[in-house]
Amino acid sequence: MLKGRSLIEPGNFSLEEMDGLFCLAEKLEKEETYLRDSCRGKLLATLFFEPSTRTRLSFEAAMQRLGGSCLGFADPGSSSASKGESLADTIRMAASYADAIVMRNPKEGAALLASRYSPVPVINAGDGGHHHPTQTLTDLLTIRRLRGNIENLTVGYCGDLKFGRTVHSLAKALSRYKNIKMLFISPEELVVPEYITRMLQKQNIEFTETRSLEEAMPHLDVLYMTRVQRERFFNEEDYIRLKDIYVLNKEKMDMGKNDLIILHPLPRVNEISVEVDADPRAAYFKQARYGMYVRMALLSSILGVV
Ligand code: NCD
């Protein structure tokens, strides 16, 4: 039962609970009218202290497709946080108006803190470079829809693996599925954090760290591209030096398997050239749409209407 539960990081839900969400998302995708109006009268607070397009819009679309409404802010400058209000107070206030809260915040751990002050469920829509569990639900649903299951995969993550919270959440979640191998492709400065590699070692997950996308390409079933997270860099020179270090183009796609799946949480900057968009293996725009269905499944479950 997910009613009343918060989602702060992927480990909060069991595999069975995630499976339940994927089945529900697939039903919502097939039957446009299923659960329509089930959230009538319910309010979702969307508190975005950091920029967002897909995550915020897909939550709002999901809530409205269920018949509910949203309130909130997309720019912290327009909230009382800019007057010095504490996160705890902002959350208490939002919880007194809304039935659930979705929050994105630049500080690692902010979502966990919020959940401790909130009497209503809190969904983490990204806490700094830490986690982004609803992007992970989106990623897993996309793999499942395209392959039929989430097992026996070699998954490559490429780009900014240090600051990329979507990578941290996905690696953590995938480590719980059967026979998953991982390849972490990044420059030395942007390697995946040690707490992730330690977790994988503990679970005996086979993984390799490499600098070369070309070498990795032929081995992969899924390639998860990410942008270099400019906003988390301390200096612009480093960002400029590293930003175009990996660019997935047609030539590299030719080295990949025929049934390779290319994912990207988006926004893309330069790391996938637009010529790849026409390749049937490019799944990132489909992925964005699946994100809305899985968020509908999540909201209807935590609000207890299903
Ligand atoms: C990601 C994020 O915010 O972490 N975007 C998203 O939610 N789809 C990835 C990114 O910003 O690079």
mmCIF file with all atom_site columns, N, CA, C and O in Angstrom, residues 21-22 25 28-29 54-63 65 132-142 145 265 283-299:
data_model
loop_
_atom_site.group_PDB
_atom_site.id
_atom_site.type_symbol
_atom_site.label_atom_id
_atom_site.label_alt_id
_atom_site.label_comp_id
_atom_site.label_asym_id
_atom_site.label_entity_id
_atom_site.label_seq_id
_atom_site.pdbx_PDB_ins_code
_atom_site.Cartn_x
_atom_site.Cartn_y
_atom_site.Cartn_z
_atom_site.occupancy
_atom_site.B_iso_or_equiv
_atom_site.pdbx_formal_charge
_atom_site.auth_seq_id
_atom_site.auth_comp_id
_atom_site.auth_asym_id
_atom_site.auth_atom_id
_atom_site.pdbx_PDB_model_num
ATOM 1   N N  . LEU A 1 21  ? 3.284  0.043  -9.659  1.00 0.00 ? 21  LEU A N  1
ATOM 2   C CA . LEU A 1 21  ? 3.187  1.366  -10.313 1.00 0.00 ? 21  LEU A CA 1
ATOM 3   C C  . LEU A 1 21  ? 3.345  1.237  -11.822 1.00 0.00 ? 21  LEU A C  1
ATOM 4   O O  . LEU A 1 21  ? 2.646  1.901  -12.590 1.00 0.00 ? 21  LEU A O  1
ATOM 5   N N  . PHE A 1 22  ? 4.277  0.371  -12.267 1.00 0.00 ? 22  PHE A N  1
ATOM 6   C CA . PHE A 1 22  ? 4.478  0.221  -13.718 1.00 0.00 ? 22  PHE A CA 1
ATOM 7   C C  . PHE A 1 22  ? 3.233  -0.372 -14.373 1.00 0.00 ? 22  PHE A C  1
ATOM 8   O O  . PHE A 1 22  ? 2.831  0.055  -15.450 1.00 0.00 ? 22  PHE A O  1
ATOM 9   N N  . ALA A 1 25  ? 0.709  2.355  -14.556 1.00 0.00 ? 25  ALA A N  1
ATOM 10  C CA . ALA A 1 25  ? 1.084  3.338  -15.587 1.00 0.00 ? 25  ALA A CA 1
ATOM 11  C C  . ALA A 1 25  ? 0.753  2.800  -16.984 1.00 0.00 ? 25  ALA A C  1
ATOM 12  O O  . ALA A 1 25  ? 0.258  3.535  -17.839 1.00 0.00 ? 25  ALA A O  1
ATOM 13  N N  . LEU A 1 28  ? -2.907 3.101  -17.509 1.00 0.00 ? 28  LEU A N  1
ATOM 14  C CA . LEU A 1 28  ? -3.273 4.506  -17.743 1.00 0.00 ? 28  LEU A CA 1
ATOM 15  C C  . LEU A 1 28  ? -2.906 4.938  -19.166 1.00 0.00 ? 28  LEU A C  1
ATOM 16  O O  . LEU A 1 28  ? -3.607 5.739  -19.795 1.00 0.00 ? 28  LEU A O  1
ATOM 17  N N  . GLU A 1 29  ? -1.811 4.385  -19.671 1.00 0.00 ? 29  GLU A N  1
ATOM 18  C CA . GLU A 1 29  ? -1.386 4.718  -21.038 1.00 0.00 ? 29  GLU A CA 1
ATOM 19  C C  . GLU A 1 29  ? -2.383 4.144  -22.064 1.00 0.00 ? 29  GLU A C  1
ATOM 20  O O  . GLU A 1 29  ? -2.734 4.810  -23.033 1.00 0.00 ? 29  GLU A O  1
ATOM 21  N N  . ARG A 1 54  ? 10.353 19.417 -17.644 1.00 0.00 ? 54  ARG A N  1
ATOM 22  C CA . ARG A 1 54  ? 9.642  18.138 -17.698 1.00 0.00 ? 54  ARG A CA 1
ATOM 23  C C  . ARG A 1 54  ? 9.064  17.690 -16.372 1.00 0.00 ? 54  ARG A C  1
ATOM 24  O O  . ARG A 1 54  ? 7.924  17.282 -16.279 1.00 0.00 ? 54  ARG A O  1
ATOM 25  N N  . THR A 1 55  ? 9.888  17.749 -15.345 1.00 0.00 ? 55  THR A N  1
ATOM 26  C CA . THR A 1 55  ? 9.432  17.164 -14.083 1.00 0.00 ? 55  THR A CA 1
ATOM 27  C C  . THR A 1 55  ? 8.210  17.918 -13.565 1.00 0.00 ? 55  THR A C  1
ATOM 28  O O  . THR A 1 55  ? 7.194  17.324 -13.223 1.00 0.00 ? 55  THR A O  1
ATOM 29  N N  . ARG A 1 56  ? 8.305  19.252 -13.548 1.00 0.00 ? 56  ARG A N  1
ATOM 30  C CA . ARG A 1 56  ? 7.184  20.030 -13.023 1.00 0.00 ? 56  ARG A CA 1
ATOM 31  C C  . ARG A 1 56  ? 5.953  19.895 -13.928 1.00 0.00 ? 56  ARG A C  1
ATOM 32  O O  . ARG A 1 56  ? 4.852  19.621 -13.464 1.00 0.00 ? 56  ARG A O  1
ATOM 33  N N  . LEU A 1 57  ? 6.179  20.055 -15.233 1.00 0.00 ? 57  LEU A N  1
ATOM 34  C CA . LEU A 1 57  ? 5.024  19.975 -16.139 1.00 0.00 ? 57  LEU A CA 1
ATOM 35  C C  . LEU A 1 57  ? 4.407  18.580 -16.131 1.00 0.00 ? 57  LEU A C  1
ATOM 36  O O  . LEU A 1 57  ? 3.193  18.437 -16.218 1.00 0.00 ? 57  LEU A O  1
ATOM 37  N N  . SER A 1 58  ? 5.237  17.536 -16.030 1.00 0.00 ? 58  SER A N  1
ATOM 38  C CA . SER A 1 58  ? 4.642  16.197 -16.063 1.00 0.00 ? 58  SER A CA 1
ATOM 39  C C  . SER A 1 58  ? 3.875  15.914 -14.779 1.00 0.00 ? 58  SER A C  1
ATOM 40  O O  . SER A 1 58  ? 2.848  15.239 -14.806 1.00 0.00 ? 58  SER A O  1
ATOM 41  N N  . PHE A 1 59  ? 4.337  16.441 -13.640 1.00 0.00 ? 59  PHE A N  1
ATOM 42  C CA . PHE A 1 59  ? 3.543  16.308 -12.411 1.00 0.00 ? 59  PHE A CA 1
ATOM 43  C C  . PHE A 1 59  ? 2.224  17.070 -12.539 1.00 0.00 ? 59  PHE A C  1
ATOM 44  O O  . PHE A 1 59  ? 1.170  16.583 -12.136 1.00 0.00 ? 59  PHE A O  1
ATOM 45  N N  . GLU A 1 60  ? 2.294  18.268 -13.087 1.00 0.00 ? 60  GLU A N  1
ATOM 46  C CA . GLU A 1 60  ? 1.063  19.058 -13.220 1.00 0.00 ? 60  GLU A CA 1
ATOM 47  C C  . GLU A 1 60  ? 0.100  18.399 -14.208 1.00 0.00 ? 60  GLU A C  1
ATOM 48  O O  . GLU A 1 60  ? -1.106 18.321 -13.953 1.00 0.00 ? 60  GLU A O  1
ATOM 49  N N  . ALA A 1 61  ? 0.655  17.905 -15.313 1.00 0.00 ? 61  ALA A N  1
ATOM 50  C CA . ALA A 1 61  ? -0.192 17.210 -16.295 1.00 0.00 ? 61  ALA A CA 1
ATOM 51  C C  . ALA A 1 61  ? -0.812 15.972 -15.655 1.00 0.00 ? 61  ALA A C  1
ATOM 52  O O  . ALA A 1 61  ? -2.007 15.704 -15.816 1.00 0.00 ? 61  ALA A O  1
ATOM 53  N N  . ALA A 1 62  ? 0.001  15.231 -14.902 1.00 0.00 ? 62  ALA A N  1
ATOM 54  C CA . ALA A 1 62  ? -0.486 13.995 -14.266 1.00 0.00 ? 62  ALA A CA 1
ATOM 55  C C  . ALA A 1 62  ? -1.632 14.318 -13.310 1.00 0.00 ? 62  ALA A C  1
ATOM 56  O O  . ALA A 1 62  ? -2.700 13.690 -13.360 1.00 0.00 ? 62  ALA A O  1
ATOM 57  N N  . MET A 1 63  ? -1.426 15.311 -12.449 1.00 0.00 ? 63  MET A N  1
ATOM 58  C CA . MET A 1 63  ? -2.454 15.650 -11.455 1.00 0.00 ? 63  MET A CA 1
ATOM 59  C C  . MET A 1 63  ? -3.729 16.121 -12.151 1.00 0.00 ? 63  MET A C  1
ATOM 60  O O  . MET A 1 63  ? -4.835 15.730 -11.773 1.00 0.00 ? 63  MET A O  1
ATOM 61  N N  . ARG A 1 65  ? -4.734 15.430 -15.217 1.00 0.00 ? 65  ARG A N  1
ATOM 62  C CA . ARG A 1 65  ? -5.397 14.315 -15.913 1.00 0.00 ? 65  ARG A CA 1
ATOM 63  C C  . ARG A 1 65  ? -6.175 13.424 -14.956 1.00 0.00 ? 65  ARG A C  1
ATOM 64  O O  . ARG A 1 65  ? -7.093 12.718 -15.357 1.00 0.00 ? 65  ARG A O  1
ATOM 65  N N  . HIS A 1 132 ? 16.816 11.493 -7.588  1.00 0.00 ? 132 HIS A N  1
ATOM 66  C CA . HIS A 1 132 ? 15.676 11.964 -8.389  1.00 0.00 ? 132 HIS A CA 1
ATOM 67  C C  . HIS A 1 132 ? 14.819 10.734 -8.689  1.00 0.00 ? 132 HIS A C  1
ATOM 68  O O  . HIS A 1 132 ? 14.791 10.238 -9.814  1.00 0.00 ? 132 HIS A O  1
ATOM 69  N N  . PRO A 1 133 ? 14.116 10.234 -7.666  1.00 0.00 ? 133 PRO A N  1
ATOM 70  C CA . PRO A 1 133 ? 13.470 8.923  -7.814  1.00 0.00 ? 133 PRO A CA 1
ATOM 71  C C  . PRO A 1 133 ? 12.340 8.844  -8.830  1.00 0.00 ? 133 PRO A C  1
ATOM 72  O O  . PRO A 1 133 ? 12.107 7.769  -9.390  1.00 0.00 ? 133 PRO A O  1
ATOM 73  N N  . THR A 1 134 ? 11.640 9.953  -9.116  1.00 0.00 ? 134 THR A N  1
ATOM 74  C CA . THR A 1 134 ? 10.556 9.808  -10.110 1.00 0.00 ? 134 THR A CA 1
ATOM 75  C C  . THR A 1 134 ? 11.112 9.772  -11.528 1.00 0.00 ? 134 THR A C  1
ATOM 76  O O  . THR A 1 134 ? 10.484 9.230  -12.427 1.00 0.00 ? 134 THR A O  1
ATOM 77  N N  . GLN A 1 135 ? 12.321 10.330 -11.733 1.00 0.00 ? 135 GLN A N  1
ATOM 78  C CA . GLN A 1 135 ? 12.976 10.150 -13.028 1.00 0.00 ? 135 GLN A CA 1
ATOM 79  C C  . GLN A 1 135 ? 13.333 8.669  -13.184 1.00 0.00 ? 135 GLN A C  1
ATOM 80  O O  . GLN A 1 135 ? 13.195 8.094  -14.262 1.00 0.00 ? 135 GLN A O  1
ATOM 81  N N  . THR A 1 136 ? 13.740 8.051  -12.088 1.00 0.00 ? 136 THR A N  1
ATOM 82  C CA . THR A 1 136 ? 14.071 6.623  -12.129 1.00 0.00 ? 136 THR A CA 1
ATOM 83  C C  . THR A 1 136 ? 12.845 5.775  -12.466 1.00 0.00 ? 136 THR A C  1
ATOM 84  O O  . THR A 1 136 ? 12.935 4.828  -13.250 1.00 0.00 ? 136 THR A O  1
ATOM 85  N N  . LEU A 1 137 ? 11.698 6.116  -11.890 1.00 0.00 ? 137 LEU A N  1
ATOM 86  C CA . LEU A 1 137 ? 10.472 5.373  -12.237 1.00 0.00 ? 137 LEU A CA 1
ATOM 87  C C  . LEU A 1 137 ? 10.220 5.499  -13.739 1.00 0.00 ? 137 LEU A C  1
ATOM 88  O O  . LEU A 1 137 ? 9.859  4.534  -14.417 1.00 0.00 ? 137 LEU A O  1
ATOM 89  N N  . THR A 1 138 ? 10.444 6.720  -14.256 1.00 0.00 ? 138 THR A N  1
ATOM 90  C CA . THR A 1 138 ? 10.282 6.974  -15.688 1.00 0.00 ? 138 THR A CA 1
ATOM 91  C C  . THR A 1 138 ? 11.247 6.110  -16.504 1.00 0.00 ? 138 THR A C  1
ATOM 92  O O  . THR A 1 138 ? 10.866 5.477  -17.497 1.00 0.00 ? 138 THR A O  1
ATOM 93  N N  . ASP A 1 139 ? 12.512 6.074  -16.083 1.00 0.00 ? 139 ASP A N  1
ATOM 94  C CA . ASP A 1 139 ? 13.544 5.326  -16.810 1.00 0.00 ? 139 ASP A CA 1
ATOM 95  C C  . ASP A 1 139 ? 13.232 3.823  -16.803 1.00 0.00 ? 139 ASP A C  1
ATOM 96  O O  . ASP A 1 139 ? 13.334 3.149  -17.824 1.00 0.00 ? 139 ASP A O  1
ATOM 97  N N  . LEU A 1 140 ? 12.835 3.322  -15.640 1.00 0.00 ? 140 LEU A N  1
ATOM 98  C CA . LEU A 1 140 ? 12.562 1.886  -15.528 1.00 0.00 ? 140 LEU A CA 1
ATOM 99  C C  . LEU A 1 140 ? 11.323 1.510  -16.332 1.00 0.00 ? 140 LEU A C  1
ATOM 100 O O  . LEU A 1 140 ? 11.304 0.472  -17.002 1.00 0.00 ? 140 LEU A O  1
ATOM 101 N N  . LEU A 1 141 ? 10.304 2.360  -16.276 1.00 0.00 ? 141 LEU A N  1
ATOM 102 C CA . LEU A 1 141 ? 9.098  2.076  -17.061 1.00 0.00 ? 141 LEU A CA 1
ATOM 103 C C  . LEU A 1 141 ? 9.440  2.049  -18.556 1.00 0.00 ? 141 LEU A C  1
ATOM 104 O O  . LEU A 1 141 ? 8.951  1.196  -19.296 1.00 0.00 ? 141 LEU A O  1
ATOM 105 N N  . THR A 1 142 ? 10.304 2.962  -18.998 1.00 0.00 ? 142 THR A N  1
ATOM 106 C CA . THR A 1 142 ? 10.676 3.003  -20.419 1.00 0.00 ? 142 THR A CA 1
ATOM 107 C C  . THR A 1 142 ? 11.389 1.705  -20.821 1.00 0.00 ? 142 THR A C  1
ATOM 108 O O  . THR A 1 142 ? 11.066 1.103  -21.853 1.00 0.00 ? 142 THR A O  1
ATOM 109 N N  . ARG A 1 145 ? 8.786  -1.070 -20.920 1.00 0.00 ? 145 ARG A N  1
ATOM 110 C CA . ARG A 1 145 ? 7.878  -0.967 -22.066 1.00 0.00 ? 145 ARG A CA 1
ATOM 111 C C  . ARG A 1 145 ? 8.583  -1.397 -23.349 1.00 0.00 ? 145 ARG A C  1
ATOM 112 O O  . ARG A 1 145 ? 7.978  -2.007 -24.210 1.00 0.00 ? 145 ARG A O  1
ATOM 113 N N  . PRO A 1 265 ? 17.565 11.789 -19.491 1.00 0.00 ? 265 PRO A N  1
ATOM 114 C CA . PRO A 1 265 ? 16.489 12.392 -18.691 1.00 0.00 ? 265 PRO A CA 1
ATOM 115 C C  . PRO A 1 265 ? 16.016 13.719 -19.288 1.00 0.00 ? 265 PRO A C  1
ATOM 116 O O  . PRO A 1 265 ? 14.919 14.175 -18.956 1.00 0.00 ? 265 PRO A O  1
ATOM 117 N N  . ALA A 1 283 ? 15.210 6.699  -27.524 1.00 0.00 ? 283 ALA A N  1
ATOM 118 C CA . ALA A 1 283 ? 13.926 6.550  -26.806 1.00 0.00 ? 283 ALA A CA 1
ATOM 119 C C  . ALA A 1 283 ? 13.621 7.728  -25.891 1.00 0.00 ? 283 ALA A C  1
ATOM 120 O O  . ALA A 1 283 ? 12.644 7.707  -25.153 1.00 0.00 ? 283 ALA A O  1
ATOM 121 N N  . TYR A 1 284 ? 14.438 8.780  -25.939 1.00 0.00 ? 284 TYR A N  1
ATOM 122 C CA . TYR A 1 284 ? 14.314 9.829  -24.911 1.00 0.00 ? 284 TYR A CA 1
ATOM 123 C C  . TYR A 1 284 ? 13.043 10.655 -24.987 1.00 0.00 ? 284 TYR A C  1
ATOM 124 O O  . TYR A 1 284 ? 12.602 11.174 -23.967 1.00 0.00 ? 284 TYR A O  1
ATOM 125 N N  . PHE A 1 285 ? 12.436 10.789 -26.147 1.00 0.00 ? 285 PHE A N  1
ATOM 126 C CA . PHE A 1 285 ? 11.191 11.563 -26.150 1.00 0.00 ? 285 PHE A CA 1
ATOM 127 C C  . PHE A 1 285 ? 10.013 10.709 -25.678 1.00 0.00 ? 285 PHE A C  1
ATOM 128 O O  . PHE A 1 285 ? 9.130  11.193 -24.970 1.00 0.00 ? 285 PHE A O  1
ATOM 129 N N  . LYS A 1 286 ? 10.060 9.409  -26.029 1.00 0.00 ? 286 LYS A N  1
ATOM 130 C CA . LYS A 1 286 ? 9.052  8.473  -25.495 1.00 0.00 ? 286 LYS A CA 1
ATOM 131 C C  . LYS A 1 286 ? 9.149  8.442  -23.980 1.00 0.00 ? 286 LYS A C  1
ATOM 132 O O  . LYS A 1 286 ? 8.153  8.436  -23.267 1.00 0.00 ? 286 LYS A O  1
ATOM 133 N N  . GLN A 1 287 ? 10.391 8.409  -23.515 1.00 0.00 ? 287 GLN A N  1
ATOM 134 C CA . GLN A 1 287 ? 10.679 8.362  -22.068 1.00 0.00 ? 287 GLN A CA 1
ATOM 135 C C  . GLN A 1 287 ? 9.973  9.522  -21.342 1.00 0.00 ? 287 GLN A C  1
ATOM 136 O O  . GLN A 1 287 ? 9.375  9.323  -20.283 1.00 0.00 ? 287 GLN A O  1
ATOM 137 N N  . ALA A 1 288 ? 10.038 10.711 -21.922 1.00 0.00 ? 288 ALA A N  1
ATOM 138 C CA . ALA A 1 288 ? 9.399  11.873 -21.292 1.00 0.00 ? 288 ALA A CA 1
ATOM 139 C C  . ALA A 1 288 ? 7.887  11.656 -21.164 1.00 0.00 ? 288 ALA A C  1
ATOM 140 O O  . ALA A 1 288 ? 7.280  12.014 -20.157 1.00 0.00 ? 288 ALA A O  1
ATOM 141 N N  . ARG A 1 289 ? 7.287  11.020 -22.162 1.00 0.00 ? 289 ARG A N  1
ATOM 142 C CA . ARG A 1 289 ? 5.832  10.782 -22.082 1.00 0.00 ? 289 ARG A CA 1
ATOM 143 C C  . ARG A 1 289 ? 5.506  9.721  -21.021 1.00 0.00 ? 289 ARG A C  1
ATOM 144 O O  . ARG A 1 289 ? 4.569  9.884  -20.252 1.00 0.00 ? 289 ARG A O  1
ATOM 145 N N  . TYR A 1 290 ? 6.311  8.659  -20.972 1.00 0.00 ? 290 TYR A N  1
ATOM 146 C CA . TYR A 1 290 ? 6.083  7.636  -19.942 1.00 0.00 ? 290 TYR A CA 1
ATOM 147 C C  . TYR A 1 290 ? 6.162  8.255  -18.549 1.00 0.00 ? 290 TYR A C  1
ATOM 148 O O  . TYR A 1 290 ? 5.501  7.805  -17.614 1.00 0.00 ? 290 TYR A O  1
ATOM 149 N N  . GLY A 1 291 ? 6.980  9.298  -18.406 1.00 0.00 ? 291 GLY A N  1
ATOM 150 C CA . GLY A 1 291 ? 7.116  9.981  -17.116 1.00 0.00 ? 291 GLY A CA 1
ATOM 151 C C  . GLY A 1 291 ? 5.785  10.500 -16.601 1.00 0.00 ? 291 GLY A C  1
ATOM 152 O O  . GLY A 1 291 ? 5.518  10.480 -15.398 1.00 0.00 ? 291 GLY A O  1
ATOM 153 N N  . MET A 1 292 ? 4.953  10.954 -17.499 1.00 0.00 ? 292 MET A N  1
ATOM 154 C CA . MET A 1 292 ? 3.650  11.469 -17.063 1.00 0.00 ? 292 MET A CA 1
ATOM 155 C C  . MET A 1 292 ? 2.769  10.312 -16.555 1.00 0.00 ? 292 MET A C  1
ATOM 156 O O  . MET A 1 292 ? 2.120  10.434 -15.510 1.00 0.00 ? 292 MET A O  1
ATOM 157 N N  . TYR A 1 293 ? 2.771  9.186  -17.268 1.00 0.00 ? 293 TYR A N  1
ATOM 158 C CA . TYR A 1 293 ? 1.923  8.068  -16.831 1.00 0.00 ? 293 TYR A CA 1
ATOM 159 C C  . TYR A 1 293 ? 2.378  7.501  -15.487 1.00 0.00 ? 293 TYR A C  1
ATOM 160 O O  . TYR A 1 293 ? 1.575  7.146  -14.636 1.00 0.00 ? 293 TYR A O  1
ATOM 161 N N  . VAL A 1 294 ? 3.696  7.418  -15.310 1.00 0.00 ? 294 VAL A N  1
ATOM 162 C CA . VAL A 1 294 ? 4.156  6.826  -14.051 1.00 0.00 ? 294 VAL A CA 1
ATOM 163 C C  . VAL A 1 294 ? 3.911  7.797  -12.891 1.00 0.00 ? 294 VAL A C  1
ATOM 164 O O  . VAL A 1 294 ? 3.644  7.380  -11.760 1.00 0.00 ? 294 VAL A O  1
ATOM 165 N N  . ARG A 1 295 ? 3.908  9.095  -13.181 1.00 0.00 ? 295 ARG A N  1
ATOM 166 C CA . ARG A 1 295 ? 3.585  10.067 -12.123 1.00 0.00 ? 295 ARG A CA 1
ATOM 167 C C  . ARG A 1 295 ? 2.088  10.044 -11.815 1.00 0.00 ? 295 ARG A C  1
ATOM 168 O O  . ARG A 1 295 ? 1.688  10.246 -10.678 1.00 0.00 ? 295 ARG A O  1
ATOM 169 N N  . MET A 1 296 ? 1.270  9.770  -12.826 1.00 0.00 ? 296 MET A N  1
ATOM 170 C CA . MET A 1 296 ? -0.175 9.583  -12.551 1.00 0.00 ? 296 MET A CA 1
ATOM 171 C C  . MET A 1 296 ? -0.365 8.376  -11.632 1.00 0.00 ? 296 MET A C  1
ATOM 172 O O  . MET A 1 296 ? -1.139 8.415  -10.676 1.00 0.00 ? 296 MET A O  1
ATOM 173 N N  . ALA A 1 297 ? 0.366  7.310  -11.933 1.00 0.00 ? 297 ALA A N  1
ATOM 174 C CA . ALA A 1 297 ? 0.269  6.093  -11.108 1.00 0.00 ? 297 ALA A CA 1
ATOM 175 C C  . ALA A 1 297 ? 0.721  6.390  -9.678  1.00 0.00 ? 297 ALA A C  1
ATOM 176 O O  . ALA A 1 297 ? 0.071  5.986  -8.705  1.00 0.00 ? 297 ALA A O  1
ATOM 177 N N  . LEU A 1 298 ? 1.810  7.129  -9.560  1.00 0.00 ? 298 LEU A N  1
ATOM 178 C CA . LEU A 1 298 ? 2.354  7.447  -8.234  1.00 0.00 ? 298 LEU A CA 1
ATOM 179 C C  . LEU A 1 298 ? 1.376  8.319  -7.437  1.00 0.00 ? 298 LEU A C  1
ATOM 180 O O  . LEU A 1 298 ? 1.073  8.027  -6.273  1.00 0.00 ? 298 LEU A O  1
ATOM 181 N N  . LEU A 1 299 ? 0.881  9.387  -8.068  1.00 0.00 ? 299 LEU A N  1
ATOM 182 C CA . LEU A 1 299 ? -0.006 10.309 -7.343  1.00 0.00 ? 299 LEU A CA 1
ATOM 183 C C  . LEU A 1 299 ? -1.301 9.612  -6.926  1.00 0.00 ? 299 LEU A C  1
ATOM 184 O O  . LEU A 1 299 ? -1.741 9.760  -5.783  1.00 0.00 ? 299 LEU A O  1
#
